[in-house]
Structure formats: structure tokens, C-alpha cells
Amino acid sequence: MRAVKMAPAGGTARGLWVLLALLALHARAALALTERYPALSLLQQERHRQRHGPAGEWAEQYSAECDSSFLHFQESDCDIGGSSSCESMLSLNTEKILSQAKLLAEQKRFPFATDNDNTNEELAIAYVLIGNGLYDEAIRHFSTMLQEEPELVSAIYGRGIAYGKKGLHDMKNAELALFELSRVISLEPDHPEVFEQRAEILSPLGRISEALSDLTKAIQLQPSARLYRHRGTLYFISEDYATAHEDFQHSLELNKNQPIAMLYKGLTFFHRGLLKEAIESFKEALKQKADFIDAYKSLGQAYRELGNFDAATESFQKALLLNQNHVQTLQLKGMMLYHHGSLDEALKNFKRCLQLEPYNEVCQYMKGLSHVAMGQFYEGIKAQTKVMLNDPLPGQKASPEYLKVKYLREYSRYLHAHLDTPLTEYNTDIDLPGNFKDHWAKNLPFLIENYEEQPGLQPHIKDVLFQNFESYKPDVQELICVADHLGSMMQYETPGFLPNKRIHRAMGLATLEVMQAVQRTWANSKVRMNGKTRLMQWRDMFDIAVKWRRIADPDQPVLWLDQMPARSLSRGFNNHINLIRGQVINMRYLEYFEKILHFIKDRILVYHGANNPKGLLEVREALEKVHKVEDLLPIMKFNSKTRDGFTVNTKVPSLKDQGKEYDGFTITITGDKVGNILFSVETQTTEERTQLYHAEIDALYKDLTAKGKILILSAELGEVDAVCNLILSLVYYFYNLMPLSRGSSVIAYSVIMGALMASGKEVSGKIPKGKASIKIPKYISSLVDFEAMTAPGSEAFTKIARSWMNLKSISPSYKSLPSVSETFPTLRTMIEVLNTDSSHCLKKTIVVV
């Protein structure tokens, strides 16, 4: 359409003529626009397209709150694409739009209003067009005005807004929007709203640093609650949680009643591992907005991370009462239920999630995983295949579920093929191809050369059927209930560990099976392992626990590292734990920071004493001021070799060869400022290191077996005490070796409990929470593996462990329990018992109590 020149007077009449012409010529296009561009904010459109990007699940909240206030037209009751009061473009009420424009013009409620009433009326019409989703028409209208007055700031600004609203998926729109807004800034450099609007264009394009710069300039010009909240959200997306927290705090100081800002403040705590502070913020957000679904969802997730299942369930349920179709809540609740061991309930949530969002990869993957864990392989593999078909687009990052799903499918096929094969006749670590295990354990993309897929499901092998608790014989029911009790004794009562009743039962049964196998070994009986009958070795004892841990959660590769390909072992296979990464604190290990810090300080003094004796006094004085990990960063500058970071190695003293030490774990600290710190520990499993530890464990196991045989013939207190100490010493070296890709901690503890029971002693004390007591030293915490790894030797670990175990004589009733290995001889029977409802056990009197 040819541009219409502006008349010097009669603005409203000319505006009406222009509007009628636009409506007549572009009705069809405009109708399409109403369908394509609903009345969402700019960032809602763009962030929705980036749901799997750095903004994650909070993107929609961000976009809704960060939209500039002057783009909303309060008098309009039309929400295109939603409200029934909205007319289609073919019958749009022109007088109504002109009425809106006139009101805008009179009140000058649009950016950069002029002193000319006629010009203001023309500008207002274009802004109303934007408000009604007619972006192309608005652009033409602004362009007509700019032909007459090229530096009319409001028209330049409005055209920039319209280009942005058209959609930043078209790079041309983005470039034009930025060009126009930059022109406005050059003409009017002191208006914060323009910098904010340009930031809204820049941030969806990934130009976060430029957007932050613009918002900082806007704040300098005129600070406001909205600007601080907007900038805080961008810092949050950039994972600079400490700075984001400061901005949200500033925003709340300027305006206390901001539930979204309070939510984000809570999220900055959550992502730094400060869960109790996060919970308080989420609760405060709910005081301000009682129906705030995302606050309930976040509260549920925070309680889940704390390990408080009941409180998390209540919060998720409140979110779903507000909106039963809230996909993110269904997904998070389902994942919590899966990791709690409630697979049936988890599956209901994943199915509902997929009804609402069929292409949700997380729910699809977890649906397949839940089916497989329950032995429903046909449905499980069908769901897994759907995830595999979701190939990422060129340049798009593959989701974690897409990367994992092929491993799960191959492992599912393997498990199905062995459902009815006696567990004593095969070995998973030997059967699975080496490169498959190596890639799976390291979470690498499934790119394995010459890989031969596992055979497909065989029709003659049926899925696992549900087994009622009452269908088991009374003695087996008793066995299951005792297992549930023993498994609950292994629960870590510290933040980060959610109780998992399925794991409890599996490891409780593992404990009983270890007890029975060790007793048979001390009575000179042989065991059937991997198709051979022989005397049990220490690895066989741990393998009992490994098989139960594997089947309890098939998502996690529980594999022996020394069975990996030789090439992988020669390079070293690392078990890595980040304690602090950037600003993210691993809450599970918080109580060990002080202990590790003291160790590091001692090692630094030893290092400087040997390599920099002249500077030792200065280093010592500096270390006296170190009270947290970040305080160590300036110490690095005292030596050129440690300026960018340093590592400290722990040593594990040998019992077999007095005076000899093995490599323990490595502590690494790097960084140059708070927010850019990496504080981590790792064990490096090389072939040489593994052989040294194996020799130590072999010697201890040989001694244990000899003393165990004597113990059967003699019930003297000294013999029992010696056997208990040998068991704990043996597992001390297992913990420090970390020979498994996953699950080493609970596997080792079930072996401790089972072997102690074989010796006639039962663990009656729970793993402590870490609080000081008369019996337990102040630094004791609740992670048995870290107690072993940070203890100065096996004797120290044994003393610490026995201080909370409260060993007592075993109940005679254990002898009457049926054989675990004979009762559950196949994968099918193992899955059946793990699926069985455990609520009956609460009504029974457990024999060990």
C-alpha cells in the first residue's frame, strides 16, 4: 500500500481514514496474525521457544514479569486469541480502537509523547495497533509518520517495538528492532525504558552480557523494583546466583509485594544449596500470592532435595489442586515418586504428563524407565523408542534423556533375556561389551564402533506379573519385613538423600543374603557364582549387594571399574564429586567442608615448608584467617605454581605393609574469585592402584575368613571383637578404592551389616545426622563413605563407625529365615519382591525389634 502523507490538521479524521484503509486491504493477513501472535509479552514468545535453554523451567515466569509496563494498555478488555470479547479483524470495531487511541493521546500514556495533539493522536493509533497484535500495520503507520518527520522519537521507538513483537525467530526483525532502539538511545540517551526494552530484545538472542549492560544503565538512570528484578533474572539465567540474589533483594526493598521476585530470591538460595533459606522464601511468596503454583512447585522440589518426602508431596499436591494439568509439577512429582521407590504412583504422573504434553522427553524417558524397573519390558522399550526418535535438530543440544535412552534400551533387552536364568549362572560385568560399559558409566553419547545390539524381546519370555504380599509363605513375608527394617537402617538422614523404600528393601535383602553366604563360607561350604562352585571370595560377597542394587534402579550403571576395557583403566577412571562448582554448593557434603579444609591447610604448610621456607611464616599467618574454602584462593598467589589452583592428595596407610601408603582421593581447588571456584574430590581408579588395594583387601579377607571359622567354634568376646574390626577395616579399603561406577556407599554398608550379623552382632544404631553428642565426636557426619575417605586410617574409621553402630547380639530368630538366594533365584523373582507392597509390614511385629 502506498504511504499516505500526514495532513497538518484533522488528525483523528485522517487517522480513521488510514485505519479503514488498513483494515480493508489487510483483513486476511491481520486475521492470520491474531492466530499466530497471541497477546503474550515479547519474552514470553521467545523464552517459550527456548524452554530447554539456559533459562530452564523458570523462563515463562521470567517473561511474564519482565515485560515493560508501558507496553500494556489497561483500558483494553480484548485479549486476542483468548477472550470471547475480542472481535475478529473482519468485524473490528474501528470506533473502539480510535477511542482507545484518543484516550492514550489525551493522557499521553505512550512513550515519547510530543507537544502536538494531532501527532500524538497519530502515534496513539499505531500503539493501539501494536496492542491488538497488528504489528505490520503499526510498522506501516509509524513509517508513514517518519517520512514526514524522520527523527520523531516515539515513532522510531514504536516501530522498534513492533519489529520485536513480530518475533525474534526472524533475525531480520531482531536486527531492525535493535537498530531502531539504538537510534532512540542516540537521540534520547536518558530514558531507562529504552535501555530496558533493548535488553528485552538482546536477552532472547543470547546476548546476555549486552542486555545486562543495558539494564545496569537503566538502573543508573532511574532505579526501580522492576528493573532490579529484570536484571536479577538475567543474572539468574547466567547462573550468577549471588549477584541475582542481591538484585532481587534490592527489588523487594523497593516493593515488598512481589511474589515473583520472592520466588526468584528463593531459587537463588536453592541453586546454591541453601535449602532452608529457599523454603522460607517460597513460603513468603505464597503469603503474598496464595494461588502461586510455581511457588508450591519450587517448595516441593526444595523439600524433595532436603529428603522430606511428606512435605514435598504435600507441596506438589497443592500445586496440582490449583491446576491439575500443570506439566512441570506432574513431572517433578513423578520423578520424586520414582526415586522414593513408589513406581506405580510415579507412572501415573508420567502418563498424565504425556497426555498433556506428548513430546515431553523427561516424562517419556521416566515412563519407560518405570515400566522396565517393574519388569514391564514391552511397554518400557516402546516408551524408550519414542525418546530415541526425538533426534535433536542441527545445532540443538541433545537432552540428557536422549543421550541415556539407548543405554537403557540395550540394558533392558539384556535384563529381559535373563529374566528366568538362575543368577548364579551368568555375570553382567562379563556379558556386557566393554565399550558399552565404559561409555555408559561415563555418560558419553552412544557412539560405539562395531557395536552389536542386544537381541530384541523374545515372545516366549513374559513380563513380570504383580505379586501380592499375601501370596508369599509366612516365613517369606517375615523375610521381606525384616529386609525393609534393615534397609531403613542404611538411610542417610542428611540433606540431599530422599528415602527410597525400593532401595531399602533391596539392600535389606542383600544384607540378609550376605549374612547367610558368609556363615556358609565360615562353615566351609562352597558357593555357586558365575556358573562355578567354589569358596567365596571377598568380591563375591560384594557382588551379592551389587546385584540387588542394580535391579532396584536399572537407570544407574553399577559396574566394577576393573572390568572396564584395559585402555580405559590405563587412562584412569575417575569417580568425581563437585563440592562447590561456581556458586553451586553440594549440600550433601557441607558438614565435611571444615574437616577437608583443615586437611588442606596442613598440606599447604607442609608444601611451603619444603618448597618455600622463607615465606612459610607469611603463609601460616594467612592460613590462620582462612575459615571457608573461598578464603584459600588468595593463598594460591604465594606460589607461582599454585596461582591458578592446586591439588592435595590424601594417603591411605597399609595394614599389610606397615609404613606403606596408598593414594586416597584428590582434592582440587581452582578459581580466582567467588563465583568462579571449583572445589572437588575424585578418586582415580588405575590398574596399578586397584592391584594395591586388592592385595590389601585380599589379605584382610583371608584373615577374616580364618577368624570367622574359629568364631563358629568359639563364642569368646575377643574373637567377635577381632572379626568386627576386620570387617570394618576391609570395607574401609573398599570405600577408599571406590571400585564401582555407582552405589559403592550403600553396597559397602549392606556388606558391613551382613558380615557383622554373620559374626553374631547386629547394628542397632542408625547412621547419625552429624550432631555432636557425648559418644560421637563433633565432626562425625552421616556419610559413611566420606568418613572412611577422610579418616587417617582403618583403626580410626573402625572406632568412629562402632561409636554409632551400637552393636548388640543378634536375635536367634534370624536363623529361621529362609535362604534369600534360594527364595529369589532369578531376576524375575527379585523384581517381583521389590514390586510387592510393603505396607503390610507396618502391621506386623518385626522379629529384630
JSON list of C-alpha atoms in Angstrom, two decimals, residues 493-609:
[
{"chain": "A", "resi": 493, "resn": "GLU", "atom": "CA", "xyz": [19.42, -38.55, 57.37]},
{"chain": "A", "resi": 494, "resn": "THR", "atom": "CA", "xyz": [21.12, -35.55, 55.81]},
{"chain": "A", "resi": 495, "resn": "PRO", "atom": "CA", "xyz": [20.04, -33.04, 53.13]},
{"chain": "A", "resi": 496, "resn": "GLY", "atom": "CA", "xyz": [20.14, -34.44, 49.63]},
{"chain": "A", "resi": 497, "resn": "PHE", "atom": "CA", "xyz": [19.12, -38.03, 50.39]},
{"chain": "A", "resi": 498, "resn": "LEU", "atom": "CA", "xyz": [15.48, -38.92, 49.72]},
{"chain": "A", "resi": 499, "resn": "PRO", "atom": "CA", "xyz": [14.33, -42.16, 51.41]},
{"chain": "A", "resi": 500, "resn": "ASN", "atom": "CA", "xyz": [13.81, -44.87, 48.79]},
{"chain": "A", "resi": 501, "resn": "LYS", "atom": "CA", "xyz": [11.77, -47.79, 50.05]},
{"chain": "A", "resi": 502, "resn": "ARG", "atom": "CA", "xyz": [12.66, -49.90, 47.00]},
{"chain": "A", "resi": 503, "resn": "ILE", "atom": "CA", "xyz": [16.39, -49.43, 47.67]},
{"chain": "A", "resi": 504, "resn": "HIS", "atom": "CA", "xyz": [15.75, -50.13, 51.37]},
{"chain": "A", "resi": 505, "resn": "ARG", "atom": "CA", "xyz": [14.15, -53.50, 50.58]},
{"chain": "A", "resi": 506, "resn": "ALA", "atom": "CA", "xyz": [16.78, -54.43, 48.00]},
{"chain": "A", "resi": 507, "resn": "MET", "atom": "CA", "xyz": [19.71, -53.65, 50.30]},
{"chain": "A", "resi": 508, "resn": "GLY", "atom": "CA", "xyz": [17.97, -55.24, 53.28]},
{"chain": "A", "resi": 509, "resn": "LEU", "atom": "CA", "xyz": [17.66, -58.48, 51.30]},
{"chain": "A", "resi": 510, "resn": "ALA", "atom": "CA", "xyz": [21.30, -58.04, 50.23]},
{"chain": "A", "resi": 511, "resn": "THR", "atom": "CA", "xyz": [22.29, -57.77, 53.91]},
{"chain": "A", "resi": 512, "resn": "LEU", "atom": "CA", "xyz": [20.49, -61.00, 54.79]},
{"chain": "A", "resi": 513, "resn": "GLU", "atom": "CA", "xyz": [21.95, -62.80, 51.77]},
{"chain": "A", "resi": 514, "resn": "VAL", "atom": "CA", "xyz": [25.47, -61.63, 52.69]},
{"chain": "A", "resi": 515, "resn": "MET", "atom": "CA", "xyz": [24.92, -62.84, 56.25]},
{"chain": "A", "resi": 516, "resn": "GLN", "atom": "CA", "xyz": [23.81, -66.27, 55.04]},
{"chain": "A", "resi": 517, "resn": "ALA", "atom": "CA", "xyz": [26.61, -66.58, 52.45]},
{"chain": "A", "resi": 518, "resn": "VAL", "atom": "CA", "xyz": [29.34, -65.58, 54.94]},
{"chain": "A", "resi": 519, "resn": "GLN", "atom": "CA", "xyz": [28.01, -68.02, 57.53]},
{"chain": "A", "resi": 520, "resn": "ARG", "atom": "CA", "xyz": [28.14, -70.82, 54.96]},
{"chain": "A", "resi": 521, "resn": "THR", "atom": "CA", "xyz": [31.67, -69.82, 53.98]},
{"chain": "A", "resi": 522, "resn": "TRP", "atom": "CA", "xyz": [32.89, -69.91, 57.58]},
{"chain": "A", "resi": 523, "resn": "ALA", "atom": "CA", "xyz": [31.30, -73.35, 57.85]},
{"chain": "A", "resi": 524, "resn": "ASN", "atom": "CA", "xyz": [33.46, -74.42, 54.84]},
{"chain": "A", "resi": 525, "resn": "SER", "atom": "CA", "xyz": [30.54, -74.53, 52.39]},
{"chain": "A", "resi": 526, "resn": "LYS", "atom": "CA", "xyz": [31.12, -73.55, 48.78]},
{"chain": "A", "resi": 527, "resn": "VAL", "atom": "CA", "xyz": [29.01, -71.12, 46.78]},
{"chain": "A", "resi": 528, "resn": "ARG", "atom": "CA", "xyz": [27.73, -71.16, 43.21]},
{"chain": "A", "resi": 529, "resn": "MET", "atom": "CA", "xyz": [28.91, -67.99, 41.40]},
{"chain": "A", "resi": 530, "resn": "ASN", "atom": "CA", "xyz": [29.11, -67.23, 37.68]},
{"chain": "A", "resi": 531, "resn": "GLY", "atom": "CA", "xyz": [28.48, -70.83, 36.70]},
{"chain": "A", "resi": 532, "resn": "LYS", "atom": "CA", "xyz": [31.16, -72.26, 39.04]},
{"chain": "A", "resi": 533, "resn": "THR", "atom": "CA", "xyz": [31.06, -73.84, 42.50]},
{"chain": "A", "resi": 534, "resn": "ARG", "atom": "CA", "xyz": [33.92, -72.64, 44.75]},
{"chain": "A", "resi": 535, "resn": "LEU", "atom": "CA", "xyz": [34.81, -71.00, 48.03]},
{"chain": "A", "resi": 536, "resn": "MET", "atom": "CA", "xyz": [33.51, -67.46, 48.30]},
{"chain": "A", "resi": 537, "resn": "GLN", "atom": "CA", "xyz": [35.97, -64.59, 47.80]},
{"chain": "A", "resi": 538, "resn": "TRP", "atom": "CA", "xyz": [35.58, -61.01, 49.00]},
{"chain": "A", "resi": 539, "resn": "ARG", "atom": "CA", "xyz": [34.34, -59.85, 45.58]},
{"chain": "A", "resi": 540, "resn": "ASP", "atom": "CA", "xyz": [31.59, -62.49, 45.65]},
{"chain": "A", "resi": 541, "resn": "MET", "atom": "CA", "xyz": [30.43, -61.04, 48.98]},
{"chain": "A", "resi": 542, "resn": "PHE", "atom": "CA", "xyz": [30.16, -57.56, 47.46]},
{"chain": "A", "resi": 543, "resn": "ASP", "atom": "CA", "xyz": [28.61, -58.95, 44.26]},
{"chain": "A", "resi": 544, "resn": "ILE", "atom": "CA", "xyz": [25.60, -60.10, 46.27]},
{"chain": "A", "resi": 545, "resn": "ALA", "atom": "CA", "xyz": [24.89, -56.49, 47.18]},
{"chain": "A", "resi": 546, "resn": "VAL", "atom": "CA", "xyz": [25.77, -55.28, 43.67]},
{"chain": "A", "resi": 547, "resn": "LYS", "atom": "CA", "xyz": [23.11, -57.46, 42.02]},
{"chain": "A", "resi": 548, "resn": "TRP", "atom": "CA", "xyz": [20.38, -56.13, 44.35]},
{"chain": "A", "resi": 549, "resn": "ARG", "atom": "CA", "xyz": [21.47, -52.52, 43.89]},
{"chain": "A", "resi": 550, "resn": "ARG", "atom": "CA", "xyz": [21.47, -52.94, 40.09]},
{"chain": "A", "resi": 551, "resn": "ILE", "atom": "CA", "xyz": [17.99, -54.31, 39.82]},
{"chain": "A", "resi": 552, "resn": "ALA", "atom": "CA", "xyz": [16.49, -51.78, 42.25]},
{"chain": "A", "resi": 553, "resn": "ASP", "atom": "CA", "xyz": [17.20, -48.97, 39.76]},
{"chain": "A", "resi": 554, "resn": "PRO", "atom": "CA", "xyz": [18.18, -50.04, 36.21]},
{"chain": "A", "resi": 555, "resn": "ASP", "atom": "CA", "xyz": [18.81, -46.40, 35.26]},
{"chain": "A", "resi": 556, "resn": "GLN", "atom": "CA", "xyz": [22.16, -46.37, 37.06]},
{"chain": "A", "resi": 557, "resn": "PRO", "atom": "CA", "xyz": [25.13, -48.37, 35.76]},
{"chain": "A", "resi": 558, "resn": "VAL", "atom": "CA", "xyz": [26.51, -50.21, 38.82]},
{"chain": "A", "resi": 559, "resn": "LEU", "atom": "CA", "xyz": [29.65, -51.73, 37.30]},
{"chain": "A", "resi": 560, "resn": "TRP", "atom": "CA", "xyz": [33.06, -52.92, 38.51]},
{"chain": "A", "resi": 561, "resn": "LEU", "atom": "CA", "xyz": [35.63, -50.47, 37.18]},
{"chain": "A", "resi": 562, "resn": "ASP", "atom": "CA", "xyz": [38.41, -53.07, 36.94]},
{"chain": "A", "resi": 563, "resn": "GLN", "atom": "CA", "xyz": [36.19, -54.94, 34.45]},
{"chain": "A", "resi": 564, "resn": "MET", "atom": "CA", "xyz": [36.27, -51.97, 32.06]},
{"chain": "A", "resi": 565, "resn": "PRO", "atom": "CA", "xyz": [38.40, -52.13, 28.88]},
{"chain": "A", "resi": 566, "resn": "ALA", "atom": "CA", "xyz": [42.16, -52.03, 29.56]},
{"chain": "A", "resi": 567, "resn": "ARG", "atom": "CA", "xyz": [42.53, -48.79, 27.59]},
{"chain": "A", "resi": 568, "resn": "SER", "atom": "CA", "xyz": [40.02, -47.05, 29.87]},
{"chain": "A", "resi": 569, "resn": "LEU", "atom": "CA", "xyz": [41.73, -48.30, 33.01]},
{"chain": "A", "resi": 570, "resn": "SER", "atom": "CA", "xyz": [45.19, -47.29, 31.82]},
{"chain": "A", "resi": 571, "resn": "ARG", "atom": "CA", "xyz": [43.97, -43.70, 31.47]},
{"chain": "A", "resi": 572, "resn": "GLY", "atom": "CA", "xyz": [42.37, -43.80, 34.89]},
{"chain": "A", "resi": 573, "resn": "PHE", "atom": "CA", "xyz": [38.65, -43.98, 35.64]},
{"chain": "A", "resi": 574, "resn": "ASN", "atom": "CA", "xyz": [37.62, -41.07, 37.83]},
{"chain": "A", "resi": 575, "resn": "ASN", "atom": "CA", "xyz": [34.90, -41.02, 40.45]},
{"chain": "A", "resi": 576, "resn": "HIS", "atom": "CA", "xyz": [34.31, -37.27, 40.67]},
{"chain": "A", "resi": 577, "resn": "ILE", "atom": "CA", "xyz": [32.29, -35.24, 43.19]},
{"chain": "A", "resi": 578, "resn": "ASN", "atom": "CA", "xyz": [31.89, -31.46, 42.94]},
{"chain": "A", "resi": 579, "resn": "LEU", "atom": "CA", "xyz": [31.67, -29.95, 46.42]},
{"chain": "A", "resi": 580, "resn": "ILE", "atom": "CA", "xyz": [31.47, -26.39, 45.08]},
{"chain": "A", "resi": 581, "resn": "ARG", "atom": "CA", "xyz": [31.15, -25.52, 41.41]},
{"chain": "A", "resi": 582, "resn": "GLY", "atom": "CA", "xyz": [30.81, -21.83, 40.71]},
{"chain": "A", "resi": 583, "resn": "GLN", "atom": "CA", "xyz": [28.22, -20.79, 43.28]},
{"chain": "A", "resi": 584, "resn": "VAL", "atom": "CA", "xyz": [26.55, -24.19, 43.49]},
{"chain": "A", "resi": 585, "resn": "ILE", "atom": "CA", "xyz": [27.24, -25.95, 46.78]},
{"chain": "A", "resi": 586, "resn": "ASN", "atom": "CA", "xyz": [26.75, -29.71, 47.07]},
{"chain": "A", "resi": 587, "resn": "MET", "atom": "CA", "xyz": [24.59, -29.79, 50.20]},
{"chain": "A", "resi": 588, "resn": "ARG", "atom": "CA", "xyz": [25.27, -33.48, 50.82]},
{"chain": "A", "resi": 589, "resn": "TYR", "atom": "CA", "xyz": [28.85, -32.84, 51.86]},
{"chain": "A", "resi": 590, "resn": "LEU", "atom": "CA", "xyz": [28.55, -29.50, 53.67]},
{"chain": "A", "resi": 591, "resn": "GLU", "atom": "CA", "xyz": [29.45, -30.99, 57.05]},
{"chain": "A", "resi": 592, "resn": "TYR", "atom": "CA", "xyz": [32.75, -32.26, 55.65]},
{"chain": "A", "resi": 593, "resn": "PHE", "atom": "CA", "xyz": [33.97, -28.91, 54.34]},
{"chain": "A", "resi": 594, "resn": "GLU", "atom": "CA", "xyz": [35.56, -27.93, 57.65]},
{"chain": "A", "resi": 595, "resn": "LYS", "atom": "CA", "xyz": [37.31, -31.26, 58.03]},
{"chain": "A", "resi": 596, "resn": "ILE", "atom": "CA", "xyz": [38.69, -31.17, 54.48]},
{"chain": "A", "resi": 597, "resn": "LEU", "atom": "CA", "xyz": [39.67, -27.52, 54.96]},
{"chain": "A", "resi": 598, "resn": "HIS", "atom": "CA", "xyz": [41.83, -28.40, 57.99]},
{"chain": "A", "resi": 599, "resn": "PHE", "atom": "CA", "xyz": [43.47, -31.17, 56.00]},
{"chain": "A", "resi": 600, "resn": "ILE", "atom": "CA", "xyz": [44.22, -28.81, 53.08]},
{"chain": "A", "resi": 601, "resn": "LYS", "atom": "CA", "xyz": [45.72, -26.17, 55.41]},
{"chain": "A", "resi": 602, "resn": "ASP", "atom": "CA", "xyz": [48.04, -28.77, 56.93]},
{"chain": "A", "resi": 603, "resn": "ARG", "atom": "CA", "xyz": [49.16, -29.93, 53.49]},
{"chain": "A", "resi": 604, "resn": "ILE", "atom": "CA", "xyz": [49.80, -26.33, 52.33]},
{"chain": "A", "resi": 605, "resn": "LEU", "atom": "CA", "xyz": [52.08, -25.77, 55.33]},
{"chain": "A", "resi": 606, "resn": "VAL", "atom": "CA", "xyz": [53.98, -28.97, 54.57]},
{"chain": "A", "resi": 607, "resn": "TYR", "atom": "CA", "xyz": [54.33, -27.94, 50.92]},
{"chain": "A", "resi": 608, "resn": "HIS", "atom": "CA", "xyz": [55.61, -24.43, 51.69]},
{"chain": "A", "resi": 609, "resn": "GLY", "atom": "CA", "xyz": [57.89, -25.76, 54.40]}
]
